[in-house]
Amino acid sequence: MDDYTNNIFFVVGCGRSGTTSLCRVLDSASNTECLLEPSPNLNRESRDMMEGRYERPFQLIAETVMQRAAVVLDKGLIYGEKNVTLGPFIPHLQKISNCRFVYVHRDGRDVVRSLLDWHNRMFGTIYRECKEVGDLSDRAKNAQASLPIELDSSDYSRPRPGSGDIWYDHWENFSRLEMCAWYWSRINALYLDKLEALPENKWISINYTSPDIADLLRVAEFLELEGLSPENIKLQLGKRINSLKDRIDEGNNFPRWPDWAPIDRIRFENIAARTMQRLGHYPEEYVRYCPPNYGEWWKQNEGGLEWYTWMYDSRLAAHNDFQYFVKHLDQTGRKVESLLDVGCGLAVGYADVYSDRRYVGMDLSGKEAEWCRQNRSNTKHAYITGDIIVSTPDEKFDVVFSHGTIDNSYDMDAMLKAMVACSNGWIYLTAYRGWFPELPEHRYSWDEGTTCFYNDISVAAVHRTLESLGCVEITVSPLDMGIREGNPIRYETRIVARVTAVESVV
Amino acid sequence: MSFLDRWLRRTKPYKVITHALSREEIVGRCKGTASAYKELGVVSPFSVYKQVVDALAINPGFEVRPMRQLMDPADGEKVIISLRHDLDGDIVTGVRAARYLARKGLPGTFYLLHTSHYYGAVENNVFCRFAGLESFIAELIATGCELGLHCDPLHLYCTYNINGAQAVKSEIAWLKSLGVKVSGSVAHNSAIVFGAENFEVFQHRSIAGRRSFSYKGKSVPLQVLDEGKLGLTYEGNYPVPPEKLDAGKVSEYLRLSTGDCVRNIEWLHYYFLDNPFFGRGYDVDIWLLACDAWVIAKRGEHAEVLWPVDTSGVLSYLSQLDGGVRVAVCVHPEYISGD
């Protein structure tokens, strides 16, 4: 009996990632027909499926995809199809046809750029609810005005955040860049989740950011395609298939990501950094983008002793809790001899409480550290200016702590990592913006006015980071700050962890 | 009447200039409207609108169509629903609503009131169209919603003695020049204000075929515009004018048309079911008229007016309608400007 296993494959991936280009290349093989978005393309069904509203996926696949596959199979050829809407149907496609998948991915920043150009120059219909209309060409304006929403299945097919998504409430105010970043991140995460659940021999991925001939030949070999020559592949890649140049003979308009405004780089990272890391477009040790003017406002605006004292008093519950923590360590045979205070300000409270111990205060602002050096004379104490992420002290401390600083960091995980790196005992942090047990990821937000981040810290993400750093006795818990006049936040986040792989404090 | 008197009393031509009122100033005016409605206690939070849209988006028993297709053939399997938005005073919330529909992929129809404080104003017998309006229209076009004209020629005729029919023609042309595919209109206000319906300015839509009506001693022309020539294919009330006016009903209707009549069930009964000026061609009207308070008016067999009905009640009502029933859900955005 003939074996039709592996006679069907699907090219899948986020739109603008090179799927059309790959499809055209593969179609030139001698033993396949690879169709480009054949109808019906399942636009509406795809989104309904993602939102849990579609009830008959197998029937849909059987009545649509498999019908057209049958036509090609009857010719004795391998059937291939490219459709960016197939993500939610991957398990069903696999089950019905035992097919294989080629997953195409591309640097999210390039995809976002391409989507924005696609919107501004060609169609004007990418995320039509966006508060930005866009800088539309006449072609895009006409296309937009001619396509009523009820007929726009392409825009419908793009997912939107559900009520459980951390960006659900923010979506209304997103820029189009943010929406496209979210789309890229969401769709690629969907593809990865679906494909990683399949046997390894059923899918292959290709990074189409800068594809080379060897990558495409590897895909062809995986699919058992014949007749593809390096020369032909090189020719096809050179055509930049489906680019703006190819479609309407125009060059890209939106800048490449190194030339993005800092606010756009931040916006992209806020949303897509984790997927960039997951796909390997960011290195393992990637530190999030720090805008050039980060902290400038704080450096130029004096806090003053009165303000820092008021700040200390307004978060007394957090300071008391920390001091009890240190006292507990002292009383249980783990005397704390040295402490590093990250984001020390003017060292209000701590310079006095820990006058008998080695205490080092670290702050981003040189003014604060200088004031401390001038006004707090204790030979056991020191004050340094710096960003702990890039200037992690060589000295090791029994306890490295930070109050209400991580909320304003440009990379909370990197800050945790730096704190762990200079601790030979414990880390302790409080985050003043609240308690967010529902967040699967940190949620970053940048304010250009105060040149600072205002972040919501994810309990799950903190656990992941500290566990990956080998920490134990990790506690991430709500800290009851009591009812405070003028402050609606009742619970802050407290993080405590013991650092291992070093000798414990005795 | 002397020649001079005739000259002074003539209907002035509709002339338009662009007024510099900016987008920010229009936003301010709309916020003022929202505040005023809030003071009256009739504003719902935007979440009420979202609740309705979300329900319409997920119910397979509903088919949501733009208003221009409300009366198109249906297979009788689904309830046909059109979302009508009369942009009387708050285009800012109107844009917000259009964006939410785009997020859900649902069609909605938005009618721009050309005599509204966000659109323009008459100064020295010239209509000053606000420069800041264009950006709002661009935003509405971007959402893919259907846009039409909320017709108010009688206001111009009766209040300013300016040719309202020319205004309708001119504003439709202007909207089209911006890329709006104008295919329909919906009459603003009702006959209780001036004594005629705004749609009577169109040929074959007047009551009893009348060619004019009298307002404060002045004759106002009717049936002066050809919808076909303007590219209009429908009037959103799908009006069925009576063959003649029933004076008794008119008198009673006008008697009830005072104060807060739009939230008076007796008046609502007249307006939707027993309107002496026109009937409607579709089956059900559901209008938001106060904070989480809708009126439901069903014509035909088992005709009824239900008021007030909360949003959950409206959704329950819709879900029990038979397939093939045609419903217009009407929202004035100022009523959903709560947050």
PDB file of C-alpha atoms in Angstrom, chain A residues 44 47 51 53 124-125 128-133 141-142 144-151 155-156 160-161 167-169 171-172 176, chain B residues 46 50 54 57-58 64 66 68-69 96 98-108 135 138-139 141-145 179-181:
ATOM      1  CA  ARG A  44     -12.481  34.395  10.283  1.00  0.00           C
ATOM      2  CA  ARG A  47      -9.613  34.264  14.983  1.00  0.00           C
ATOM      3  CA  GLU A  51     -10.959  33.129  20.925  1.00  0.00           C
ATOM      4  CA  ARG A  53     -15.617  30.254  19.554  1.00  0.00           C
ATOM      5  CA  GLY A 124      -4.268  51.284   5.696  1.00  0.00           C
ATOM      6  CA  THR A 125      -6.074  48.407   7.392  1.00  0.00           C
ATOM      7  CA  ARG A 128      -8.192  49.425  12.245  1.00  0.00           C
ATOM      8  CA  GLU A 129      -9.122  50.297  15.812  1.00  0.00           C
ATOM      9  CA  CYS A 130      -5.757  51.921  16.414  1.00  0.00           C
ATOM     10  CA  LYS A 131      -5.917  55.495  17.674  1.00  0.00           C
ATOM     11  CA  GLU A 132      -3.285  56.404  15.061  1.00  0.00           C
ATOM     12  CA  VAL A 133      -4.616  56.634  11.535  1.00  0.00           C
ATOM     13  CA  LYS A 141      -6.181  55.801   1.884  1.00  0.00           C
ATOM     14  CA  ASN A 142      -8.166  54.554  -1.100  1.00  0.00           C
ATOM     15  CA  GLN A 144      -8.840  51.730   3.453  1.00  0.00           C
ATOM     16  CA  ALA A 145     -11.904  53.721   2.408  1.00  0.00           C
ATOM     17  CA  SER A 146     -12.937  50.996  -0.027  1.00  0.00           C
ATOM     18  CA  LEU A 147     -12.895  48.125   2.438  1.00  0.00           C
ATOM     19  CA  PRO A 148     -15.680  48.160   5.027  1.00  0.00           C
ATOM     20  CA  ILE A 149     -14.931  46.383   8.252  1.00  0.00           C
ATOM     21  CA  GLU A 150     -17.428  43.590   7.659  1.00  0.00           C
ATOM     22  CA  LEU A 151     -15.540  42.553   4.531  1.00  0.00           C
ATOM     23  CA  ASP A 155      -7.799  42.545   9.826  1.00  0.00           C
ATOM     24  CA  TYR A 156     -10.355  40.364  11.570  1.00  0.00           C
ATOM     25  CA  ARG A 160      -6.592  40.930  19.900  1.00  0.00           C
ATOM     26  CA  PRO A 161      -5.790  40.617  23.620  1.00  0.00           C
ATOM     27  CA  TRP A 167      -2.340  44.283  27.731  1.00  0.00           C
ATOM     28  CA  TYR A 168      -6.122  43.949  27.435  1.00  0.00           C
ATOM     29  CA  ASP A 169      -6.896  47.233  29.217  1.00  0.00           C
ATOM     30  CA  TRP A 171      -4.926  48.018  23.953  1.00  0.00           C
ATOM     31  CA  GLU A 172      -7.217  51.006  23.370  1.00  0.00           C
ATOM     32  CA  ARG A 176       0.162  50.823  15.947  1.00  0.00           C
TER      33      ARG A 176
ATOM     34  CA  PHE B  46     -18.623  52.779  28.010  1.00  0.00           C
ATOM     35  CA  LYS B  50     -18.877  46.983  25.101  1.00  0.00           C
ATOM     36  CA  ASP B  54     -19.370  41.651  22.819  1.00  0.00           C
ATOM     37  CA  ALA B  57     -20.050  39.393  18.314  1.00  0.00           C
ATOM     38  CA  ILE B  58     -20.262  35.936  19.837  1.00  0.00           C
ATOM     39  CA  VAL B  64     -24.889  42.150  12.361  1.00  0.00           C
ATOM     40  CA  PRO B  66     -24.530  47.957   8.455  1.00  0.00           C
ATOM     41  CA  ARG B  68     -27.655  50.182   4.590  1.00  0.00           C
ATOM     42  CA  GLN B  69     -28.236  46.417   4.529  1.00  0.00           C
ATOM     43  CA  ARG B  96     -14.288  55.357  20.457  1.00  0.00           C
ATOM     44  CA  ALA B  98     -16.316  52.818  16.029  1.00  0.00           C
ATOM     45  CA  ARG B  99     -12.905  51.651  17.183  1.00  0.00           C
ATOM     46  CA  TYR B 100     -14.402  49.117  19.532  1.00  0.00           C
ATOM     47  CA  LEU B 101     -16.510  47.725  16.712  1.00  0.00           C
ATOM     48  CA  ALA B 102     -13.387  47.498  14.533  1.00  0.00           C
ATOM     49  CA  ARG B 103     -11.644  45.613  17.327  1.00  0.00           C
ATOM     50  CA  LYS B 104     -14.466  43.095  17.215  1.00  0.00           C
ATOM     51  CA  GLY B 105     -14.810  43.127  13.427  1.00  0.00           C
ATOM     52  CA  LEU B 106     -18.435  44.226  13.585  1.00  0.00           C
ATOM     53  CA  PRO B 107     -20.053  46.780  11.268  1.00  0.00           C
ATOM     54  CA  GLY B 108     -21.719  49.855  12.687  1.00  0.00           C
ATOM     55  CA  SER B 135      -9.261  64.440  11.574  1.00  0.00           C
ATOM     56  CA  ALA B 138     -10.306  60.302   8.932  1.00  0.00           C
ATOM     57  CA  GLU B 139     -10.399  58.315  12.163  1.00  0.00           C
ATOM     58  CA  ILE B 141     -12.951  56.060   7.892  1.00  0.00           C
ATOM     59  CA  ALA B 142      -9.970  54.160   9.277  1.00  0.00           C
ATOM     60  CA  THR B 143     -12.250  51.960  11.360  1.00  0.00           C
ATOM     61  CA  GLY B 144     -14.135  50.729   8.299  1.00  0.00           C
ATOM     62  CA  CYS B 145     -17.516  51.715   9.713  1.00  0.00           C
ATOM     63  CA  GLY B 179     -13.210  59.558   0.963  1.00  0.00           C
ATOM     64  CA  VAL B 180     -16.439  58.761   2.805  1.00  0.00           C
ATOM     65  CA  LYS B 181     -18.651  56.372   0.870  1.00  0.00           C
TER      66      LYS B 181
END
